[in-house]
DNA sequence: TTCCTTGCAAACGATTTGCATTGGA
DNA sequence: TCCAATGCAAATCGTTTGCAAGGAA
């Protein structure tokens, strides 16, 4: 399996980040990180609980997700039905965007070329300053119908 | 009041759209449309209920919002805390994007130039087809700090 | 020991729904 | 008239929290 090295490295990066804040990297927390990094897109608490993080009780799961969001290890999104979805933060996996299926709600990660990314940055900066905002980041979501739902 | 003309036209467009589906445009529903079109960005049910749509009971409000979302009159978003926000659909107000304040959660509408919009369309199409999706639309959200929160 | 973390169950808040009543075409 | 629309209250569901027990430094 090719992922083992990267997996180990992510755990190490997370451990370091947590230790800076004097937060323990316990086995339950490691389980959550592993579960999320195996996914191909943002996952809900329910998906994690009924799958690879099934051993972690819901309350602990939510506490961990929330802690990781606060710490900047995870990024929280709000999917099609208002249910929170979590994925590893950009600094752990690289900046990317999402395609969302309007029919079934599936979300997939999608990488962006450097040239497209700089166009996006330019547009985002221009829009943000138009409104007087100090721009920090941008989120592009492509809405469409996924291959499965599209007949 | 300068908005009366446009306001009337939106009500007429909504009425027509609903009548196509044999759905009545009642006074409660008109109140909701009026409340939403007065806003400068997507609004939550609570905001509408405690403000310009205060006369509409919550259950009816939610039913109306949901009906309008299904009918394509409103577009539903999920803001910073997973609370649903609604705004008039693009065909009623024109395509636009949002700037979101990561500090206070405020959301403002923001227009995009035609040239930026076609760049966005090109990027979105390319990303979507990369994943095998039939692309329908795109959402760009600029994250930053609003003037009020930024000292 | 001391404080962080966990796990259960109860609490919460946004949204939905059952059902009897009202109102418009 | 007749069925869609309404309004109240109760139910749902994702998520949060109080509190006592477990564990690592």
mmCIF file of C-alpha atoms (C1' of nucleotides) in Angstrom:
data_model
loop_
_atom_site.group_PDB
_atom_site.id
_atom_site.type_symbol
_atom_site.label_atom_id
_atom_site.label_comp_id
_atom_site.label_asym_id
_atom_site.label_seq_id
_atom_site.Cartn_x
_atom_site.Cartn_y
_atom_site.Cartn_z
ATOM 1 C CA UNK A 1 0.000 0.000 0.000
ATOM 2 C CA UNK A 2 1.499 3.289 -1.111
ATOM 3 C CA UNK A 3 -0.202 5.445 1.502
ATOM 4 C CA UNK A 4 1.598 4.216 4.601
ATOM 5 C CA UNK A 5 4.448 6.679 4.372
ATOM 6 C CA UNK A 6 2.217 9.695 3.822
ATOM 7 C CA UNK A 7 -0.092 8.465 6.549
ATOM 8 C CA UNK A 8 2.730 8.273 9.045
ATOM 9 C CA UNK A 9 3.889 11.717 8.071
ATOM 10 C CA UNK A 10 0.453 13.236 8.577
ATOM 11 C CA UNK A 11 0.217 11.697 12.022
ATOM 12 C CA UNK A 12 3.600 13.190 12.806
ATOM 13 C CA UNK A 13 2.563 16.648 11.592
ATOM 14 C CA UNK A 14 -0.632 16.458 13.619
ATOM 15 C CA UNK A 15 1.192 15.264 16.706
ATOM 16 C CA UNK A 16 3.623 18.167 16.435
ATOM 17 C CA UNK A 17 0.842 20.717 15.924
ATOM 18 C CA UNK A 18 -1.075 19.418 18.924
ATOM 19 C CA UNK A 19 1.974 19.295 21.143
ATOM 20 C CA UNK A 20 2.603 22.986 20.425
ATOM 21 C CA UNK A 21 -0.728 23.592 22.120
ATOM 22 C CA UNK A 22 -0.025 21.023 24.847
ATOM 23 C CA UNK A 23 -2.835 18.804 23.588
ATOM 24 C CA UNK A 24 -2.457 15.036 23.723
ATOM 25 C CA UNK A 25 -2.565 12.948 20.576
ATOM 26 C CA UNK A 26 -4.514 10.020 21.956
ATOM 27 C CA UNK A 27 -5.468 6.829 20.168
ATOM 28 C CA UNK A 28 -9.052 7.949 19.636
ATOM 29 C CA UNK A 29 -7.786 11.121 18.006
ATOM 30 C CA UNK A 30 -5.383 9.149 15.855
ATOM 31 C CA UNK A 31 -8.276 6.960 14.747
ATOM 32 C CA UNK A 32 -10.203 10.033 13.595
ATOM 33 C CA UNK A 33 -7.251 11.390 11.618
ATOM 34 C CA UNK A 34 -6.733 8.020 9.972
ATOM 35 C CA UNK A 35 -10.414 7.753 9.083
ATOM 36 C CA UNK A 36 -10.488 11.189 7.515
ATOM 37 C CA UNK A 37 -7.306 10.877 5.549
ATOM 38 C CA UNK A 38 -8.559 7.653 3.966
ATOM 39 C CA UNK A 39 -11.557 9.509 2.506
ATOM 40 C CA UNK A 40 -11.636 11.022 -0.971
ATOM 41 C CA UNK A 41 -13.587 14.049 0.218
ATOM 42 C CA UNK A 42 -15.114 15.692 3.274
ATOM 43 C CA UNK A 43 -16.935 13.277 5.579
ATOM 44 C CA UNK A 44 -19.768 13.701 8.066
ATOM 45 C CA UNK A 45 -19.580 12.609 11.687
ATOM 46 C CA UNK A 46 -22.174 9.934 10.941
ATOM 47 C CA UNK A 47 -20.157 8.559 8.033
ATOM 48 C CA UNK A 48 -17.049 8.375 10.153
ATOM 49 C CA UNK A 49 -18.932 6.820 13.070
ATOM 50 C CA UNK A 50 -20.539 4.137 10.951
ATOM 51 C CA UNK A 51 -17.268 3.411 9.204
ATOM 52 C CA UNK A 52 -13.577 3.676 9.990
ATOM 53 C CA UNK A 53 -14.043 5.593 13.238
ATOM 54 C CA UNK A 54 -16.774 3.324 14.543
ATOM 55 C CA UNK A 55 -14.853 2.566 17.698
ATOM 56 C CA UNK A 56 -14.985 6.196 18.798
ATOM 57 C CA UNK A 57 -18.195 7.113 20.644
ATOM 58 C CA UNK A 58 -20.185 9.964 19.106
ATOM 59 C CA UNK A 59 -19.554 12.489 21.830
ATOM 60 C CA UNK A 60 -15.811 11.941 21.676
ATOM 61 C CA UNK A 61 -15.942 11.992 17.912
ATOM 62 C CA UNK A 62 -17.668 15.367 17.890
ATOM 63 C CA UNK A 63 -15.300 16.684 20.522
ATOM 64 C CA UNK A 64 -12.322 15.558 18.489
ATOM 65 C CA UNK A 65 -13.675 17.009 15.253
ATOM 66 C CA UNK A 66 -14.385 20.292 16.938
ATOM 67 C CA UNK A 67 -10.986 20.391 18.615
ATOM 68 C CA UNK A 68 -9.265 19.653 15.301
ATOM 69 C CA UNK A 69 -11.271 22.365 13.591
ATOM 70 C CA UNK A 70 -10.242 24.878 16.244
ATOM 71 C CA UNK A 71 -6.637 23.758 16.025
ATOM 72 C CA UNK A 72 -6.559 24.085 12.252
ATOM 73 C CA UNK A 73 -6.012 20.393 11.635
ATOM 74 C CA UNK A 74 -9.400 19.905 10.042
ATOM 75 C CA UNK A 75 -11.518 22.188 7.910
ATOM 76 C CA UNK A 76 -15.252 22.097 8.531
ATOM 77 C CA UNK A 77 -17.702 22.505 5.671
ATOM 78 C CA UNK A 78 -21.474 22.491 5.577
ATOM 79 C CA UNK A 79 -22.764 20.130 2.946
ATOM 80 C CA UNK A 80 -25.966 19.999 0.990
ATOM 81 C CA UNK A 81 -28.224 19.259 3.935
ATOM 82 C CA UNK A 82 -26.625 21.422 6.577
ATOM 83 C CA UNK A 83 -24.748 18.473 7.994
ATOM 84 C CA UNK A 84 -21.146 19.281 8.863
ATOM 85 C CA UNK A 85 -18.380 17.649 6.857
ATOM 86 C CA UNK A 86 -14.727 17.532 7.813
ATOM 87 C CA UNK A 87 -11.510 17.077 5.896
ATOM 88 C CA UNK A 88 -7.832 17.581 6.561
ATOM 89 C CA UNK A 89 -6.777 21.225 6.347
ATOM 90 C CA UNK A 90 -4.999 22.491 3.247
ATOM 91 C CA UNK A 91 -1.583 22.642 4.914
ATOM 92 C CA UNK A 92 -1.757 18.871 5.415
ATOM 93 C CA UNK A 93 -3.043 17.871 1.996
ATOM 94 C CA UNK A 94 -2.626 20.847 -0.342
ATOM 95 C CA UNK A 95 -5.169 23.400 -1.519
ATOM 96 C CA UNK A 96 -8.026 21.944 -3.543
ATOM 97 C CA UNK A 97 -11.695 22.404 -4.358
ATOM 98 C CA UNK A 98 -14.848 20.304 -4.483
ATOM 99 C CA UNK A 99 -17.392 19.007 -6.939
ATOM 100 C CA UNK A 100 -20.797 18.454 -5.382
ATOM 101 C CA UNK A 101 -23.542 16.248 -6.797
ATOM 102 C CA UNK A 102 -26.814 18.144 -6.457
ATOM 103 C CA UNK A 103 -28.718 14.874 -6.744
ATOM 104 C CA UNK A 104 -27.125 12.633 -4.115
ATOM 105 C CA UNK A 105 -24.961 15.112 -2.211
ATOM 106 C CA UNK A 106 -21.694 13.303 -2.879
ATOM 107 C CA UNK A 107 -18.610 15.486 -2.612
ATOM 108 C CA UNK A 108 -15.286 14.791 -4.264
ATOM 109 C CA UNK A 109 -11.964 16.523 -3.874
ATOM 110 C CA UNK A 110 -10.526 18.029 -6.994
ATOM 111 C CA UNK A 111 -7.110 19.532 -7.581
ATOM 112 C CA UNK A 112 -6.639 22.799 -9.435
ATOM 113 C CA UNK A 113 -3.813 23.699 -11.788
ATOM 114 C CA UNK A 114 -1.483 26.456 -10.676
ATOM 115 C CA UNK A 115 -2.665 28.746 -13.430
ATOM 116 C CA UNK A 116 -6.324 28.271 -12.598
ATOM 117 C CA UNK A 117 -5.487 28.730 -8.942
ATOM 118 C CA UNK A 118 -3.832 32.073 -9.536
ATOM 119 C CA UNK A 119 -6.801 33.232 -11.594
ATOM 120 C CA UNK A 120 -9.040 32.246 -8.692
ATOM 121 C CA UNK A 121 -6.824 34.081 -6.255
ATOM 122 C CA UNK A 122 -6.921 37.207 -8.360
ATOM 123 C CA UNK A 123 -10.712 37.073 -8.669
ATOM 124 C CA UNK A 124 -11.175 36.405 -4.975
ATOM 125 C CA UNK A 125 -8.888 39.256 -3.963
ATOM 126 C CA UNK A 126 -10.629 41.657 -6.266
ATOM 127 C CA UNK A 127 -14.095 40.661 -5.064
ATOM 128 C CA UNK A 128 -13.116 40.747 -1.424
ATOM 129 C CA UNK A 129 -11.543 44.170 -1.542
ATOM 130 C CA UNK A 130 -14.568 45.452 -3.454
ATOM 131 C CA UNK A 131 -16.476 44.749 -0.247
ATOM 132 C CA UNK A 132 -13.724 46.104 1.976
ATOM 133 C CA UNK A 133 -12.775 42.677 3.279
ATOM 134 C CA UNK A 134 -9.273 41.507 4.086
ATOM 135 C CA UNK A 135 -9.207 38.337 2.001
ATOM 136 C CA UNK A 136 -7.854 35.175 3.612
ATOM 137 C CA UNK A 137 -8.987 32.324 1.418
ATOM 138 C CA UNK A 138 -11.527 31.234 -1.166
ATOM 139 C CA UNK A 139 -13.758 28.237 -1.689
ATOM 140 C CA UNK A 140 -14.893 27.146 -5.120
ATOM 141 C CA UNK A 141 -17.626 24.589 -5.280
ATOM 142 C CA UNK A 142 -18.582 23.082 -8.607
ATOM 143 C CA UNK A 143 -22.187 21.916 -8.632
ATOM 144 C CA UNK A 144 -23.271 19.220 -11.015
ATOM 145 C CA UNK A 145 -24.556 15.702 -11.402
ATOM 146 C CA UNK A 146 -22.208 12.839 -10.645
ATOM 147 C CA UNK A 147 -21.699 9.938 -13.065
ATOM 148 C CA UNK A 148 -23.802 7.599 -10.905
ATOM 149 C CA UNK A 149 -26.801 9.911 -10.688
ATOM 150 C CA UNK A 150 -26.560 11.072 -14.293
ATOM 151 C CA UNK A 151 -28.374 7.984 -15.588
ATOM 152 C CA UNK B 1 -38.870 54.396 -2.138
ATOM 153 C CA UNK B 2 -36.848 53.403 -5.173
ATOM 154 C CA UNK B 3 -37.349 49.659 -4.893
ATOM 155 C CA UNK B 4 -41.070 49.481 -5.499
ATOM 156 C CA UNK B 5 -40.870 48.887 -9.228
ATOM 157 C CA UNK B 6 -38.334 46.072 -9.027
ATOM 158 C CA UNK B 7 -40.170 44.671 -6.040
ATOM 159 C CA UNK B 8 -43.412 44.486 -7.963
ATOM 160 C CA UNK B 9 -41.692 42.804 -10.858
ATOM 161 C CA UNK B 10 -40.153 40.131 -8.657
ATOM 162 C CA UNK B 11 -43.527 39.371 -7.116
ATOM 163 C CA UNK B 12 -44.951 39.047 -10.609
ATOM 164 C CA UNK B 13 -42.180 36.676 -11.703
ATOM 165 C CA UNK B 14 -42.661 34.586 -8.587
ATOM 166 C CA UNK B 15 -46.420 34.527 -9.008
ATOM 167 C CA UNK B 16 -46.038 33.318 -12.579
ATOM 168 C CA UNK B 17 -43.507 30.633 -11.645
ATOM 169 C CA UNK B 18 -45.756 29.347 -8.866
ATOM 170 C CA UNK B 19 -48.865 29.387 -11.015
ATOM 171 C CA UNK B 20 -47.084 27.165 -13.558
ATOM 172 C CA UNK B 21 -46.938 24.603 -10.790
ATOM 173 C CA UNK B 22 -50.482 25.391 -9.618
ATOM 174 C CA UNK B 23 -49.167 26.716 -6.329
ATOM 175 C CA UNK B 24 -50.877 29.673 -4.691
ATOM 176 C CA UNK B 25 -49.037 32.902 -4.041
ATOM 177 C CA UNK B 26 -50.571 33.743 -0.683
ATOM 178 C CA UNK B 27 -49.942 36.763 1.458
ATOM 179 C CA UNK B 28 -47.648 34.877 3.842
ATOM 180 C CA UNK B 29 -45.549 33.769 0.883
ATOM 181 C CA UNK B 30 -45.480 37.296 -0.483
ATOM 182 C CA UNK B 31 -44.269 38.504 2.907
ATOM 183 C CA UNK B 32 -41.362 36.061 2.775
ATOM 184 C CA UNK B 33 -40.344 37.136 -0.724
ATOM 185 C CA UNK B 34 -40.487 40.782 0.286
ATOM 186 C CA UNK B 35 -38.415 40.119 3.395
ATOM 187 C CA UNK B 36 -35.739 38.279 1.453
ATOM 188 C CA UNK B 37 -35.469 40.736 -1.397
ATOM 189 C CA UNK B 38 -34.908 43.568 1.059
ATOM 190 C CA UNK B 39 -31.786 41.830 2.388
ATOM 191 C CA UNK B 40 -28.265 42.457 1.105
ATOM 192 C CA UNK B 41 -27.313 38.823 1.409
ATOM 193 C CA UNK B 42 -28.630 35.377 2.367
ATOM 194 C CA UNK B 43 -30.773 35.374 5.500
ATOM 195 C CA UNK B 44 -31.573 32.707 8.093
ATOM 196 C CA UNK B 45 -35.092 31.701 9.062
ATOM 197 C CA UNK B 46 -34.500 33.199 12.513
ATOM 198 C CA UNK B 47 -33.392 36.519 11.042
ATOM 199 C CA UNK B 48 -36.463 36.673 8.851
ATOM 200 C CA UNK B 49 -38.749 35.636 11.701
ATOM 201 C CA UNK B 50 -37.403 38.233 14.089
ATOM 202 C CA UNK B 51 -37.505 40.896 11.427
ATOM 203 C CA UNK B 52 -39.509 41.622 8.303
ATOM 204 C CA UNK B 53 -41.290 38.267 8.216
ATOM 205 C CA UNK B 54 -42.191 38.325 11.893
ATOM 206 C CA UNK B 55 -45.880 37.925 11.169
ATOM 207 C CA UNK B 56 -45.317 34.510 9.594
ATOM 208 C CA UNK B 57 -45.250 31.660 12.138
ATOM 209 C CA UNK B 58 -42.085 29.577 12.111
ATOM 210 C CA UNK B 59 -43.597 26.418 10.744
ATOM 211 C CA UNK B 60 -45.162 28.276 7.830
ATOM 212 C CA UNK B 61 -41.955 30.182 7.308
ATOM 213 C CA UNK B 62 -39.937 26.986 7.055
ATOM 214 C CA UNK B 63 -42.540 25.427 4.802
ATOM 215 C CA UNK B 64 -42.454 28.450 2.531
ATOM 216 C CA UNK B 65 -38.666 28.566 2.411
ATOM 217 C CA UNK B 66 -38.509 24.894 1.608
ATOM 218 C CA UNK B 67 -41.207 25.172 -1.051
ATOM 219 C CA UNK B 68 -39.408 28.104 -2.655
ATOM 220 C CA UNK B 69 -36.134 26.206 -2.625
ATOM 221 C CA UNK B 70 -37.774 23.242 -4.356
ATOM 222 C CA UNK B 71 -39.453 25.530 -6.857
ATOM 223 C CA UNK B 72 -36.221 27.311 -7.690
ATOM 224 C CA UNK B 73 -37.368 30.673 -6.360
ATOM 225 C CA UNK B 74 -34.887 30.655 -3.517
ATOM 226 C CA UNK B 75 -31.393 29.269 -3.240
ATOM 227 C CA UNK B 76 -30.473 27.657 0.054
ATOM 228 C CA UNK B 77 -26.958 27.992 1.457
ATOM 229 C CA UNK B 78 -25.399 26.716 4.649
ATOM 230 C CA UNK B 79 -23.578 29.397 6.557
ATOM 231 C CA UNK B 80 -20.757 29.282 9.041
ATOM 232 C CA UNK B 81 -22.668 27.446 11.744
ATOM 233 C CA UNK B 82 -24.687 25.015 9.666
ATOM 234 C CA UNK B 83 -27.726 27.248 9.849
ATOM 235 C CA UNK B 84 -29.542 27.500 6.533
ATOM 236 C CA UNK B 85 -29.576 30.821 4.710
ATOM 237 C CA UNK B 86 -31.846 31.731 1.844
ATOM 238 C CA UNK B 87 -31.704 34.268 -0.948
ATOM 239 C CA UNK B 88 -33.525 34.855 -4.211
ATOM 240 C CA UNK B 89 -32.364 32.556 -6.990
ATOM 241 C CA UNK B 90 -29.998 33.846 -9.668
ATOM 242 C CA UNK B 91 -32.685 34.120 -12.355
ATOM 243 C CA UNK B 92 -34.478 36.680 -10.195
ATOM 244 C CA UNK B 93 -31.512 38.788 -9.158
ATOM 245 C CA UNK B 94 -28.591 37.893 -11.427
ATOM 246 C CA UNK B 95 -25.651 35.581 -10.801
ATOM 247 C CA UNK B 96 -23.377 36.693 -7.985
ATOM 248 C CA UNK B 97 -21.057 35.431 -5.274
ATOM 249 C CA UNK B 98 -20.454 35.964 -1.587
ATOM 250 C CA UNK B 99 -17.848 37.317 0.771
ATOM 251 C CA UNK B 100 -17.971 35.715 4.200
ATOM 252 C CA UNK B 101 -16.484 37.171 7.352
ATOM 253 C CA UNK B 102 -14.741 34.354 9.214
ATOM 254 C CA UNK B 103 -14.929 36.377 12.434
ATOM 255 C CA UNK B 104 -18.595 37.342 12.706
ATOM 256 C CA UNK B 105 -20.167 35.182 10.000
ATOM 257 C CA UNK B 106 -21.604 38.107 8.043
ATOM 258 C CA UNK B 107 -22.289 37.367 4.384
ATOM 259 C CA UNK B 108 -22.497 39.957 1.641
ATOM 260 C CA UNK B 109 -23.539 39.619 -1.967
ATOM 261 C CA UNK B 110 -20.946 40.599 -4.487
ATOM 262 C CA UNK B 111 -21.268 40.982 -8.236
ATOM 263 C CA UNK B 112 -18.687 39.592 -10.653
ATOM 264 C CA UNK B 113 -17.530 41.137 -13.884
ATOM 265 C CA UNK B 114 -18.375 39.275 -17.080
ATOM 266 C CA UNK B 115 -14.750 38.504 -17.758
ATOM 267 C CA UNK B 116 -14.136 37.093 -14.281
ATOM 268 C CA UNK B 117 -17.368 35.164 -14.571
ATOM 269 C CA UNK B 118 -16.320 33.495 -17.799
ATOM 270 C CA UNK B 119 -12.969 32.565 -16.265
ATOM 271 C CA UNK B 120 -14.856 31.022 -13.370
ATOM 272 C CA UNK B 121 -17.140 29.148 -15.720
ATOM 273 C CA UNK B 122 -14.178 27.780 -17.632
ATOM 274 C CA UNK B 123 -12.435 26.646 -14.465
ATOM 275 C CA UNK B 124 -15.600 25.102 -13.058
ATOM 276 C CA UNK B 125 -16.342 23.203 -16.273
ATOM 277 C CA UNK B 126 -12.842 21.897 -16.466
ATOM 278 C CA UNK B 127 -12.802 20.772 -12.835
ATOM 279 C CA UNK B 128 -16.225 19.177 -13.052
ATOM 280 C CA UNK B 129 -15.518 17.163 -16.158
ATOM 281 C CA UNK B 130 -12.222 16.048 -14.614
ATOM 282 C CA UNK B 131 -14.405 14.233 -12.084
ATOM 283 C CA UNK B 132 -16.907 13.054 -14.682
ATOM 284 C CA UNK B 133 -19.626 15.410 -13.465
ATOM 285 C CA UNK B 134 -22.153 17.186 -15.667
ATOM 286 C CA UNK B 135 -21.557 20.744 -14.465
ATOM 287 C CA UNK B 136 -24.601 22.874 -13.676
ATOM 288 C CA UNK B 137 -23.332 25.793 -11.647
ATOM 289 C CA UNK B 138 -20.549 27.026 -9.401
ATOM 290 C CA UNK B 139 -20.301 28.812 -6.093
ATOM 291 C CA UNK B 140 -17.357 31.000 -5.187
ATOM 292 C CA UNK B 141 -17.064 32.069 -1.610
ATOM 293 C CA UNK B 142 -14.450 34.601 -0.624
ATOM 294 C CA UNK B 143 -13.397 34.204 2.995
ATOM 295 C CA UNK B 144 -11.971 37.136 4.846
ATOM 296 C CA UNK B 145 -12.422 39.617 7.651
ATOM 297 C CA UNK B 146 -15.052 42.312 7.272
ATOM 298 C CA UNK B 147 -14.285 45.994 7.878
ATOM 299 C CA UNK B 148 -16.113 45.961 11.221
ATOM 300 C CA UNK B 149 -14.226 42.978 12.605
ATOM 301 C CA UNK B 150 -10.876 44.026 11.127
ATOM 302 C CA UNK B 151 -10.261 46.541 13.920
ATOM 303 C "C1'" DT C 1 -1.560 13.657 42.481
ATOM 304 C "C1'" DT C 2 -3.299 16.644 38.929
ATOM 305 C "C1'" DC C 3 -5.299 17.776 34.884
ATOM 306 C "C1'" DC C 4 -6.656 16.189 30.385
ATOM 307 C "C1'" DT C 5 -9.605 13.013 28.131
ATOM 308 C "C1'" DT C 6 -13.360 9.851 27.764
ATOM 309 C "C1'" DG C 7 -18.129 7.968 27.749
ATOM 310 C "C1'" DC C 8 -22.718 7.902 28.907
ATOM 311 C "C1'" DA C 9 -26.929 10.159 29.021
ATOM 312 C "C1'" DA C 10 -29.470 14.263 29.103
ATOM 313 C "C1'" DA C 11 -29.987 18.811 26.977
ATOM 314 C "C1'" DC C 12 -30.195 21.906 22.935
ATOM 315 C "C1'" DG C 13 -31.502 24.246 18.855
ATOM 316 C "C1'" DA C 14 -32.721 24.245 14.062
ATOM 317 C "C1'" DT C 15 -35.941 22.193 11.239
ATOM 318 C "C1'" DT C 16 -39.830 19.016 10.185
ATOM 319 C "C1'" DT C 17 -44.258 16.957 10.623
ATOM 320 C "C1'" DG C 18 -49.182 15.420 12.292
ATOM 321 C "C1'" DC C 19 -53.470 17.093 12.454
ATOM 322 C "C1'" DA C 20 -57.355 19.962 12.804
ATOM 323 C "C1'" DT C 21 -58.745 24.564 10.956
ATOM 324 C "C1'" DT C 22 -58.939 28.251 7.603
ATOM 325 C "C1'" DG C 23 -59.285 30.493 3.255
ATOM 326 C "C1'" DG C 24 -58.933 31.265 -1.667
ATOM 327 C "C1'" DA C 25 -60.103 29.841 -6.641
ATOM 328 C "C1'" DT D 1 -67.406 23.470 -2.596
ATOM 329 C "C1'" DC D 2 -62.870 21.520 -2.051
ATOM 330 C "C1'" DC D 3 -58.287 21.126 -1.612
ATOM 331 C "C1'" DA D 4 -54.177 23.777 -0.753
ATOM 332 C "C1'" DA D 5 -52.327 26.428 2.928
ATOM 333 C "C1'" DT D 6 -51.954 27.544 7.750
ATOM 334 C "C1'" DG D 7 -50.846 27.309 12.746
ATOM 335 C "C1'" DC D 8 -50.053 25.118 16.788
ATOM 336 C "C1'" DA D 9 -47.667 21.670 19.274
ATOM 337 C "C1'" DA D 10 -45.102 17.578 19.347
ATOM 338 C "C1'" DA D 11 -41.451 15.029 17.160
ATOM 339 C "C1'" DT D 12 -36.762 14.598 14.812
ATOM 340 C "C1'" DC D 13 -32.083 14.835 14.286
ATOM 341 C "C1'" DG D 14 -27.462 16.624 14.295
ATOM 342 C "C1'" DT D 15 -24.683 18.356 17.737
ATOM 343 C "C1'" DT D 16 -23.323 19.956 22.442
ATOM 344 C "C1'" DT D 17 -22.666 19.575 27.302
ATOM 345 C "C1'" DG D 18 -22.735 18.054 32.496
ATOM 346 C "C1'" DC D 19 -20.673 15.018 35.172
ATOM 347 C "C1'" DA D 20 -18.344 11.092 36.999
ATOM 348 C "C1'" DA D 21 -14.726 7.667 35.753
ATOM 349 C "C1'" DG D 22 -10.228 6.580 33.420
ATOM 350 C "C1'" DG D 23 -5.340 7.642 32.221
ATOM 351 C "C1'" DA D 24 -1.080 9.819 31.209
ATOM 352 C "C1'" DA D 25 2.615 12.898 32.889
#
